[in-house]
Short mmCIF file of N, CA, C and O in Angstrom, two decimals:
data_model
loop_
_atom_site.label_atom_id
_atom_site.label_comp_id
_atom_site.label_asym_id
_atom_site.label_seq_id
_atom_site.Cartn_x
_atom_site.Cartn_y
_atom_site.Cartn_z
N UNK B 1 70.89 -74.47 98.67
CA UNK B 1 70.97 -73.38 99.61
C UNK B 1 69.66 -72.59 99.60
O UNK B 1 69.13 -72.30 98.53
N UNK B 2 69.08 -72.22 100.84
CA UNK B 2 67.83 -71.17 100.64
C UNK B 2 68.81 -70.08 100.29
O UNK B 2 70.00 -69.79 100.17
N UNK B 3 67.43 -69.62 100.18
CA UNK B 3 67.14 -67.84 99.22
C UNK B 3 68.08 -67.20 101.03
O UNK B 3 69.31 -67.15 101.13
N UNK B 4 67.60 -67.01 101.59
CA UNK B 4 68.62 -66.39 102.58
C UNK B 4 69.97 -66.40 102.69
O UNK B 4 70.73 -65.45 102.88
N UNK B 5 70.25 -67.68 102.54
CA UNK B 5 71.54 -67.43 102.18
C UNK B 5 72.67 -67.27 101.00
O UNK B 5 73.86 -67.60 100.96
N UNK B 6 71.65 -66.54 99.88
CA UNK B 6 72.17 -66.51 98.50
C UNK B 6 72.44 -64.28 98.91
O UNK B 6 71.95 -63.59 99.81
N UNK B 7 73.39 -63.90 97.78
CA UNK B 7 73.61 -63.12 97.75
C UNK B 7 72.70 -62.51 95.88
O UNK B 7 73.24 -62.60 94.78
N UNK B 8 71.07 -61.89 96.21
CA UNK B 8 71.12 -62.22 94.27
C UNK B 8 71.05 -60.58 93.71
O UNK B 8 71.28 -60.27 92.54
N UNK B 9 70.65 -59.57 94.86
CA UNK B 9 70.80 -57.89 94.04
C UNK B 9 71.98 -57.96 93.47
O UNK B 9 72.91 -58.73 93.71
N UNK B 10 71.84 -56.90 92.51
CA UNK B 10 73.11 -56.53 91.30
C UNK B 10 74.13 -55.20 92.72
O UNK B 10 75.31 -54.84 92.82
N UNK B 11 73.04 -54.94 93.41
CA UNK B 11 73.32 -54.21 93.97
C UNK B 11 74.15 -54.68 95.20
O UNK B 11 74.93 -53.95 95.80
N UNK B 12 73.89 -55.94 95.50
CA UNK B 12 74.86 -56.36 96.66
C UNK B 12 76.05 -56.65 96.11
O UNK B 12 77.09 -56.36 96.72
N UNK B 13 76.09 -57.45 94.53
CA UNK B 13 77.13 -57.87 94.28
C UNK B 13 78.04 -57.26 94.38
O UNK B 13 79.05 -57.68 94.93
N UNK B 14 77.89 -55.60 93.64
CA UNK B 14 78.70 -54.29 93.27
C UNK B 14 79.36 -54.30 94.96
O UNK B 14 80.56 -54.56 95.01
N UNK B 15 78.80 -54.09 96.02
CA UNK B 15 78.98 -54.00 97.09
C UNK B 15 80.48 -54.87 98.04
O UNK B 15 81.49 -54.63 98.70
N UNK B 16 79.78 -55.82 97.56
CA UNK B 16 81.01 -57.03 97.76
C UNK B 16 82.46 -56.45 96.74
O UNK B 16 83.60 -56.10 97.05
N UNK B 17 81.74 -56.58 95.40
CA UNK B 17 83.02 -56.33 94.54
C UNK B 17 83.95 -55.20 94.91
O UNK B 17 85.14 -55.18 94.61
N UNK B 18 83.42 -54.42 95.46
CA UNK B 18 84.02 -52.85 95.62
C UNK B 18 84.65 -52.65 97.17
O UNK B 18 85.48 -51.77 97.41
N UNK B 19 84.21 -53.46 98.08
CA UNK B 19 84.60 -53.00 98.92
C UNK B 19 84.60 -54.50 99.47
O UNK B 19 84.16 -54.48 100.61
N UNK B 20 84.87 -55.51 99.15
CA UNK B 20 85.36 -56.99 99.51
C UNK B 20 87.01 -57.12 99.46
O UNK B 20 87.72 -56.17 99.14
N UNK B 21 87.40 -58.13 99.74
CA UNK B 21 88.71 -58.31 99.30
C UNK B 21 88.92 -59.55 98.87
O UNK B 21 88.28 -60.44 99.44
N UNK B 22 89.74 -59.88 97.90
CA UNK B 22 89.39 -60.94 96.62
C UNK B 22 91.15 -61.90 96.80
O UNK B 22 92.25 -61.35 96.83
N UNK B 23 90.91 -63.06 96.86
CA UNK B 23 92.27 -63.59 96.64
C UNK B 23 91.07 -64.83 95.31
O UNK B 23 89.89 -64.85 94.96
N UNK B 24 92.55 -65.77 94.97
CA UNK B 24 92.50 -66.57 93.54
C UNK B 24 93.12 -67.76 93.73
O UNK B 24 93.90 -67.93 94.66
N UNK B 25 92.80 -68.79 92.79
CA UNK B 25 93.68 -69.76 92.35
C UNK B 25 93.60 -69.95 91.22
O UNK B 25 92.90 -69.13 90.62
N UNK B 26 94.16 -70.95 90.48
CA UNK B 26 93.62 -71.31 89.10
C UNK B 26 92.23 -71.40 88.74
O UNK B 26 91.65 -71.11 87.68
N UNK B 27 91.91 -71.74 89.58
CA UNK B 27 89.87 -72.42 89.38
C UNK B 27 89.09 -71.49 89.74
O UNK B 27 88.11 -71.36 89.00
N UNK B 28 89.16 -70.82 90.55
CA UNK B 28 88.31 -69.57 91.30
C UNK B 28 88.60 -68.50 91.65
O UNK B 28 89.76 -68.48 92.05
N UNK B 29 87.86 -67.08 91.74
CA UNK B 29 88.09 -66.08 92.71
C UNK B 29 87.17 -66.20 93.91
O UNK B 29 86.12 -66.81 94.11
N UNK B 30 87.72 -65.60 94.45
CA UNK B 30 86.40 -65.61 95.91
C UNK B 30 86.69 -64.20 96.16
O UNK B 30 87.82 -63.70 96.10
N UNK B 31 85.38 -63.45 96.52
CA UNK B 31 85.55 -61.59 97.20
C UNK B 31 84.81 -62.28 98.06
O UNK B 31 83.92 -63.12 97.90
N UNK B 32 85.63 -61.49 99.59
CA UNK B 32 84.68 -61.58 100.64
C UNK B 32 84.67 -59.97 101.37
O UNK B 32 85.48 -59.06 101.53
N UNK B 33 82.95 -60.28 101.77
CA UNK B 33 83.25 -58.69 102.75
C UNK B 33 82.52 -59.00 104.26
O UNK B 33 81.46 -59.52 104.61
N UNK B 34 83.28 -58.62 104.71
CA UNK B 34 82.92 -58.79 106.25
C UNK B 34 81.63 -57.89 106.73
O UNK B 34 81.54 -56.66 106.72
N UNK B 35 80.68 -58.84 107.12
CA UNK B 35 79.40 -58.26 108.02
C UNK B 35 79.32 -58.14 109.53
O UNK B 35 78.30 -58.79 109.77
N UNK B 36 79.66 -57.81 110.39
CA UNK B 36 79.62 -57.87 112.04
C UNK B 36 78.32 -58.40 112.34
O UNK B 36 78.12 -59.50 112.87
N UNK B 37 77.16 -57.31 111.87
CA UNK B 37 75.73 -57.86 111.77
C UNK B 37 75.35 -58.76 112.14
O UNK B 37 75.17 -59.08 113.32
N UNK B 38 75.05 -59.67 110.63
CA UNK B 38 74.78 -60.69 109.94
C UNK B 38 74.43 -61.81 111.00
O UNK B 38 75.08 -61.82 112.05
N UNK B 39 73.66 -62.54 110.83
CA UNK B 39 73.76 -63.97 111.29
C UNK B 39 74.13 -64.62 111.27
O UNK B 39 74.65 -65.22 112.21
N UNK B 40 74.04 -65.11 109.27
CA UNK B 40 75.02 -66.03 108.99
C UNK B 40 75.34 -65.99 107.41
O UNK B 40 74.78 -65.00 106.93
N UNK B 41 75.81 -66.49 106.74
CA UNK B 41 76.87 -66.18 105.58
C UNK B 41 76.14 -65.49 104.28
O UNK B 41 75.19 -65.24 105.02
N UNK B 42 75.91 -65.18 103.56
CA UNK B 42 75.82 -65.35 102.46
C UNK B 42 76.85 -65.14 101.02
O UNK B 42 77.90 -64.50 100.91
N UNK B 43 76.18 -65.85 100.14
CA UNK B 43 77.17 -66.44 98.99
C UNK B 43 76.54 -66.10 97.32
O UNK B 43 75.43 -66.31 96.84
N UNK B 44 77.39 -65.67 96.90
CA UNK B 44 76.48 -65.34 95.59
C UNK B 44 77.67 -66.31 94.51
O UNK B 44 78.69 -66.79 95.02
N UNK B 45 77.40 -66.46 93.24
CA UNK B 45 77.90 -67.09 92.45
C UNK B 45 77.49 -67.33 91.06
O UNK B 45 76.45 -67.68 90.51
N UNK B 46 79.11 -66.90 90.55
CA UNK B 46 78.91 -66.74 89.17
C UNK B 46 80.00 -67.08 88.28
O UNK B 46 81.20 -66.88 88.45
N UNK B 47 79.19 -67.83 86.97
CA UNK B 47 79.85 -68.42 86.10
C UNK B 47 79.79 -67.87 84.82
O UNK B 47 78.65 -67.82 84.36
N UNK B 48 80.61 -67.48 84.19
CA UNK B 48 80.76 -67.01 82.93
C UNK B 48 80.22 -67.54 82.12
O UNK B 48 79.46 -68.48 82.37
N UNK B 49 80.47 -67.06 80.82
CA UNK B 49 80.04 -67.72 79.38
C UNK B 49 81.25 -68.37 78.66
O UNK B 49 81.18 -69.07 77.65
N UNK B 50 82.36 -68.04 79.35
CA UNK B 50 83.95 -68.91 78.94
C UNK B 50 83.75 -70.09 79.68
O UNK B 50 84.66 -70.91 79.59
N UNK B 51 82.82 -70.38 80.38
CA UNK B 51 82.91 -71.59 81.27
C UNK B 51 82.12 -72.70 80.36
O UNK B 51 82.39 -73.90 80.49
N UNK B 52 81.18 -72.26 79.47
CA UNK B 52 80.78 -73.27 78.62
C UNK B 52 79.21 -72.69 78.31
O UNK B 52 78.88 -71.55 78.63
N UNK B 53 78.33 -73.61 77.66
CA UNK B 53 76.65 -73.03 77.36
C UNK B 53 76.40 -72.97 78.54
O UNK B 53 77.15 -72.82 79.51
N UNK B 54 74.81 -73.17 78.44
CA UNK B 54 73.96 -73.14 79.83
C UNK B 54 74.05 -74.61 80.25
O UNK B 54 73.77 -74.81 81.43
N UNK B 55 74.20 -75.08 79.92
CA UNK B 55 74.24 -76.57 81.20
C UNK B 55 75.40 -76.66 81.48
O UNK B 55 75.53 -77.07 82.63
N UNK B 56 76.36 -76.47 80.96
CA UNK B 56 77.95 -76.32 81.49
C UNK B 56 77.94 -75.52 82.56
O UNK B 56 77.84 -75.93 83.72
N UNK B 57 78.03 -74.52 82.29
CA UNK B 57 77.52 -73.36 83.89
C UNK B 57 76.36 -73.76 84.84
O UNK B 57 76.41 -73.35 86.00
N UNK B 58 75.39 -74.47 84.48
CA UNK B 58 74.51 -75.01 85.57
C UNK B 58 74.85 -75.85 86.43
O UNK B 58 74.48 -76.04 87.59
N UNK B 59 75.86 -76.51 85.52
CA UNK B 59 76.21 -78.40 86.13
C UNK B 59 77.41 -77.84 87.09
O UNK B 59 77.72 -78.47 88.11
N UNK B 60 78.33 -76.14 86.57
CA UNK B 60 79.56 -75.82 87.62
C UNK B 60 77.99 -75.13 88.39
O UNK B 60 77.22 -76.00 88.77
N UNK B 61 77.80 -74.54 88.48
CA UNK B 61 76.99 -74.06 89.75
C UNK B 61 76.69 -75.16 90.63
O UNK B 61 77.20 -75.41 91.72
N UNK B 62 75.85 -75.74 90.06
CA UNK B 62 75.29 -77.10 91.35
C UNK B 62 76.53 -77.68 92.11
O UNK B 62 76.64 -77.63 93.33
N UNK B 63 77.45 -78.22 91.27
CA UNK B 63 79.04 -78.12 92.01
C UNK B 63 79.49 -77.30 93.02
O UNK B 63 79.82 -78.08 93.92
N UNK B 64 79.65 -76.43 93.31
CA UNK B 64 79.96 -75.48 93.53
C UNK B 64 78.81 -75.17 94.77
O UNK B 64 79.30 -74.62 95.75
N UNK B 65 77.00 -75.53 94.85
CA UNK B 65 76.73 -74.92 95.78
C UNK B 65 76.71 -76.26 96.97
O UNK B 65 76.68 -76.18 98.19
N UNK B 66 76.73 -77.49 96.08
CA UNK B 66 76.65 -78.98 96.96
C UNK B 66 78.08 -78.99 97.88
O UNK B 66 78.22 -79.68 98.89
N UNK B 67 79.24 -77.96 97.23
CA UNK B 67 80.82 -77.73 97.99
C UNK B 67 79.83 -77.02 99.39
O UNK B 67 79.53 -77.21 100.56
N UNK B 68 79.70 -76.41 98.63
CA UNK B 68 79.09 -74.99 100.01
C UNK B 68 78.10 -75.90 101.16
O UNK B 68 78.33 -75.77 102.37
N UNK B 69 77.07 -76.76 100.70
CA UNK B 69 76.42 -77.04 101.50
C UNK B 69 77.32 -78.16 102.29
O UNK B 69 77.04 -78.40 103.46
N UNK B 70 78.36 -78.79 101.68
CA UNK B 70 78.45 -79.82 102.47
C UNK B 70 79.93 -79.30 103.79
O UNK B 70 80.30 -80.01 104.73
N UNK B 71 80.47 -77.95 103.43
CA UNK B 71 81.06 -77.01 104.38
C UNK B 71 80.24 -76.17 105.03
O UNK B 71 80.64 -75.19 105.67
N UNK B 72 79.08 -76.49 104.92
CA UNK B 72 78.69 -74.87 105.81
C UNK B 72 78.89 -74.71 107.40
O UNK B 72 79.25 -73.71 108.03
N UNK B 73 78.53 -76.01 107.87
CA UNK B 73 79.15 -75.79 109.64
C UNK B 73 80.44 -75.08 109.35
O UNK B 73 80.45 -74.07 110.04
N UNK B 74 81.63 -75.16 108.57
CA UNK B 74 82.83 -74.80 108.56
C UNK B 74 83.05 -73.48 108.41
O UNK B 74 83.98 -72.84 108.90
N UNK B 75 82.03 -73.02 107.58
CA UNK B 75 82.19 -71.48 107.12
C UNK B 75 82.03 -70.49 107.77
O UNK B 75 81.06 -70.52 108.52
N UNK B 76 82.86 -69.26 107.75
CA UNK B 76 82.58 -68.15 108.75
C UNK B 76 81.26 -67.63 108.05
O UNK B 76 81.00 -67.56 106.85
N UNK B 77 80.36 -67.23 109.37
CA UNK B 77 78.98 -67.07 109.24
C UNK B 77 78.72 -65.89 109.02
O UNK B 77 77.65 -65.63 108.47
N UNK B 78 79.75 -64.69 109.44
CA UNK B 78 79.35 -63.09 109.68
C UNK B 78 79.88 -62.58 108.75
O UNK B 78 80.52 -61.56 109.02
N UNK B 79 79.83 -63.16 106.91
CA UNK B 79 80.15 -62.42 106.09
C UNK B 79 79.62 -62.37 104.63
O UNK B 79 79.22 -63.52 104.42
N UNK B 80 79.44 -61.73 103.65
CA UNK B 80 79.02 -61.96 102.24
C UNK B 80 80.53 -62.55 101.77
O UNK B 80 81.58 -62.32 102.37
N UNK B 81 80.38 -63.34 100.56
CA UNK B 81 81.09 -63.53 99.64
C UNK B 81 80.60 -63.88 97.78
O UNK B 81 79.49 -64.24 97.38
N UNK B 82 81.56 -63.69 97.14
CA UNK B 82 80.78 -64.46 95.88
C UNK B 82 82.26 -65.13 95.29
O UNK B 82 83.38 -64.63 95.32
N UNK B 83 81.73 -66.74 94.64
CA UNK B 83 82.66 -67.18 94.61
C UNK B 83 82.39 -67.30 92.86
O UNK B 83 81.28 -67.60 92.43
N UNK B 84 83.66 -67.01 91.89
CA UNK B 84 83.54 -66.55 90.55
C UNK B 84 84.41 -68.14 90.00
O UNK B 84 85.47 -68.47 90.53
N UNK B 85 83.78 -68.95 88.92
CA UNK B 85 84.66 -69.74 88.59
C UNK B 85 85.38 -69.49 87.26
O UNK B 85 85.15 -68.66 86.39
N UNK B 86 86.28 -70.41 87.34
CA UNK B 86 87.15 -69.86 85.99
C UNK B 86 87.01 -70.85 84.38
O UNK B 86 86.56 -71.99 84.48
N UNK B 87 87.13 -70.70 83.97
CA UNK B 87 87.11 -71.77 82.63
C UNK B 87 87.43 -72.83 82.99
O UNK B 87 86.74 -73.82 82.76
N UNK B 88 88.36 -72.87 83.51
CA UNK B 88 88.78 -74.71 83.05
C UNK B 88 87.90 -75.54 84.60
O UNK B 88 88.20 -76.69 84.91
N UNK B 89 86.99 -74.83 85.29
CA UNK B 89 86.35 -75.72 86.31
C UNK B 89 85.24 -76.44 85.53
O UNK B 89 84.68 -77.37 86.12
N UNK B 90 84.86 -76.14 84.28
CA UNK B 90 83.95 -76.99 83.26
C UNK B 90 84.64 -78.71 83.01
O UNK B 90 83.95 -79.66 82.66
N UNK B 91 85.73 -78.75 83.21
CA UNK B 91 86.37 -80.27 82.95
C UNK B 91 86.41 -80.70 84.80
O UNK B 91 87.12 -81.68 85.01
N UNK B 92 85.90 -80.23 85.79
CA UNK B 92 86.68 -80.48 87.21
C UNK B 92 85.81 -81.75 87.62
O UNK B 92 84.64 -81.59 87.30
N UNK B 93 86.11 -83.22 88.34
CA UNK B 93 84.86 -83.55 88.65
C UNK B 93 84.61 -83.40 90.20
O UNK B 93 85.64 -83.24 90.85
N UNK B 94 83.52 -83.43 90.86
CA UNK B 94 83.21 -82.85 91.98
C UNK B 94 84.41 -82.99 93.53
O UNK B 94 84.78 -82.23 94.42
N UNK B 95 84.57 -84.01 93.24
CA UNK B 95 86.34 -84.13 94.06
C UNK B 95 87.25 -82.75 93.99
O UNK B 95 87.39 -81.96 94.93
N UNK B 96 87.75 -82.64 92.88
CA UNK B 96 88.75 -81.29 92.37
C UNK B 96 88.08 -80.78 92.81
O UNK B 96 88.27 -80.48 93.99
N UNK B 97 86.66 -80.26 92.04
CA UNK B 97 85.63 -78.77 92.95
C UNK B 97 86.02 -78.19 93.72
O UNK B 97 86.45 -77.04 93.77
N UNK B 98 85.82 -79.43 94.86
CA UNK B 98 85.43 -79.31 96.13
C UNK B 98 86.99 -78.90 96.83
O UNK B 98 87.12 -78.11 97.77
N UNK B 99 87.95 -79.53 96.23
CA UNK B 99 89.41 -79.17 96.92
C UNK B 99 89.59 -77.86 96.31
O UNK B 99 90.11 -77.07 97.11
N UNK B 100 89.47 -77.60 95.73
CA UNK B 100 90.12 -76.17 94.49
C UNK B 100 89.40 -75.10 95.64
O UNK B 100 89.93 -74.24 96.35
N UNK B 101 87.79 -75.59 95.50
CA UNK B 101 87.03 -74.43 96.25
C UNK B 101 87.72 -74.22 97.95
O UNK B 101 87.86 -73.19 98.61
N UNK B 102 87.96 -75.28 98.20
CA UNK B 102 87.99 -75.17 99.91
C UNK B 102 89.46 -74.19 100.12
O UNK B 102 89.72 -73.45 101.07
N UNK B 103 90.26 -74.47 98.93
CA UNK B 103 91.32 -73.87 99.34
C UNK B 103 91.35 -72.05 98.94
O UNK B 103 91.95 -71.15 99.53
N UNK B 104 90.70 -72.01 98.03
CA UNK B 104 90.23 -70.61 97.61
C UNK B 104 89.71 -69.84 98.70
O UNK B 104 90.21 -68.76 99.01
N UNK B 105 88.40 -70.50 99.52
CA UNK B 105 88.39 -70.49 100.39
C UNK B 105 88.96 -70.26 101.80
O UNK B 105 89.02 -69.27 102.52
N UNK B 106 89.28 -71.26 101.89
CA UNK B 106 90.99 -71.09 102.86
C UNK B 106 91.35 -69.69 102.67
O UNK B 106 91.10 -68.89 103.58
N UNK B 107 91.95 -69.26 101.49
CA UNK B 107 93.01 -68.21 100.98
C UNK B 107 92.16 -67.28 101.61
O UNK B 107 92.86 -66.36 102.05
N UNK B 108 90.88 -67.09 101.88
CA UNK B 108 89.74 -66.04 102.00
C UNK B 108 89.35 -65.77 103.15
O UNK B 108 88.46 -64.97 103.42
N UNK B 109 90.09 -66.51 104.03
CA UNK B 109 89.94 -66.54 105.53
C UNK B 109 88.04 -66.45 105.62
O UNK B 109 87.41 -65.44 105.93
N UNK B 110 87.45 -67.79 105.26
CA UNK B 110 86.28 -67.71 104.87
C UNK B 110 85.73 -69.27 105.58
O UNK B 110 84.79 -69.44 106.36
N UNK B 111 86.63 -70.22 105.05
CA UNK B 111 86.95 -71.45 106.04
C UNK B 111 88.41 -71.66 106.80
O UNK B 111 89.45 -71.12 106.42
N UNK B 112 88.32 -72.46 107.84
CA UNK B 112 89.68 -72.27 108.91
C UNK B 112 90.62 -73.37 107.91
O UNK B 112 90.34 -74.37 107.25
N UNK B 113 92.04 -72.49 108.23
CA UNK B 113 92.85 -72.69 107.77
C UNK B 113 93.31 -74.12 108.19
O UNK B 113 93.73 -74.81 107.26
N UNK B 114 93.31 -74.70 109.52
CA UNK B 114 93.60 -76.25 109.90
C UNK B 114 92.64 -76.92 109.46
O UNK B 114 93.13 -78.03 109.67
N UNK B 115 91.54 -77.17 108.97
CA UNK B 115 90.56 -77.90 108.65
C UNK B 115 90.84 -78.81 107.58
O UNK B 115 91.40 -78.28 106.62
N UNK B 116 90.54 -80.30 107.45
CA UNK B 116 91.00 -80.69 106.64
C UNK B 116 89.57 -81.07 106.13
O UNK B 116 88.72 -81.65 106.81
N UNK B 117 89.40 -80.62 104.64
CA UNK B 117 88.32 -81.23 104.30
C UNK B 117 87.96 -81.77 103.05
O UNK B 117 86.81 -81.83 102.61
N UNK B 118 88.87 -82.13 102.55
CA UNK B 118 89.41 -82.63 101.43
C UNK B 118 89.91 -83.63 101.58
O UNK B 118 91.07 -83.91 101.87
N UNK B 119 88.63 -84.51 101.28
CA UNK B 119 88.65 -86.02 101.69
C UNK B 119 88.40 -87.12 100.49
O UNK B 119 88.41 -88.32 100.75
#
């Protein structure tokens, strides 16, 4: 993903967090906050230290942004989000990811709900 469409101030995050609205599943949270603005999406993302060392969290990040790139026609464009993973996405392999995320997603009215993309 370019730098444009990453979400990386501490200060945006707070922003999202506080005034986003957040649904869950087992694997993920997602906060999203609606931009009217905007052009098009941005996404911030973050992995704990319960998720494993640093290559454990690197290897869920890259996961996680290859989900994003390979939905982005799908994604609503006029909003921030950050998508938070949970511990046990350190065992997921990119299949699960990608379903776990889309539906988190989904829940986030972030991608359309008829879309099937979990293939």
């Amino acid at each position: 993903m370019r730098k444009s469409y990453r979400v990386k101030k501490e200060a945006e995050f707070q922003t999202v967090f506080k005034q986003g609205k957040s649904v869950a599943n087992r694997q993920f949270v997602v906060y999203m906050l609606e931009k009217p603005d905007q052009v098009h999406f941005r996404v911030g993302i973050s992995v704990g230290k319960k998720v494993g060392n640093a290559v454990a969290r690197n290897w869920v990040k890259r996961r996680i942004r290859q989900t994003l790139t390979d939905l982005k026609p799908q994604l609503k464009q006029d909003c921030d989000f950050l998508v938070i993973a949970r511990p046990t996405v350190a065992w997921m392999s990119m299949a699960e990811v990608k379903k776990h995320l889309s539906h988190a997603l989904r829940l986030a009215k972030v991608l359309p709900a008829n879309d099937k993309t979990e293939k």
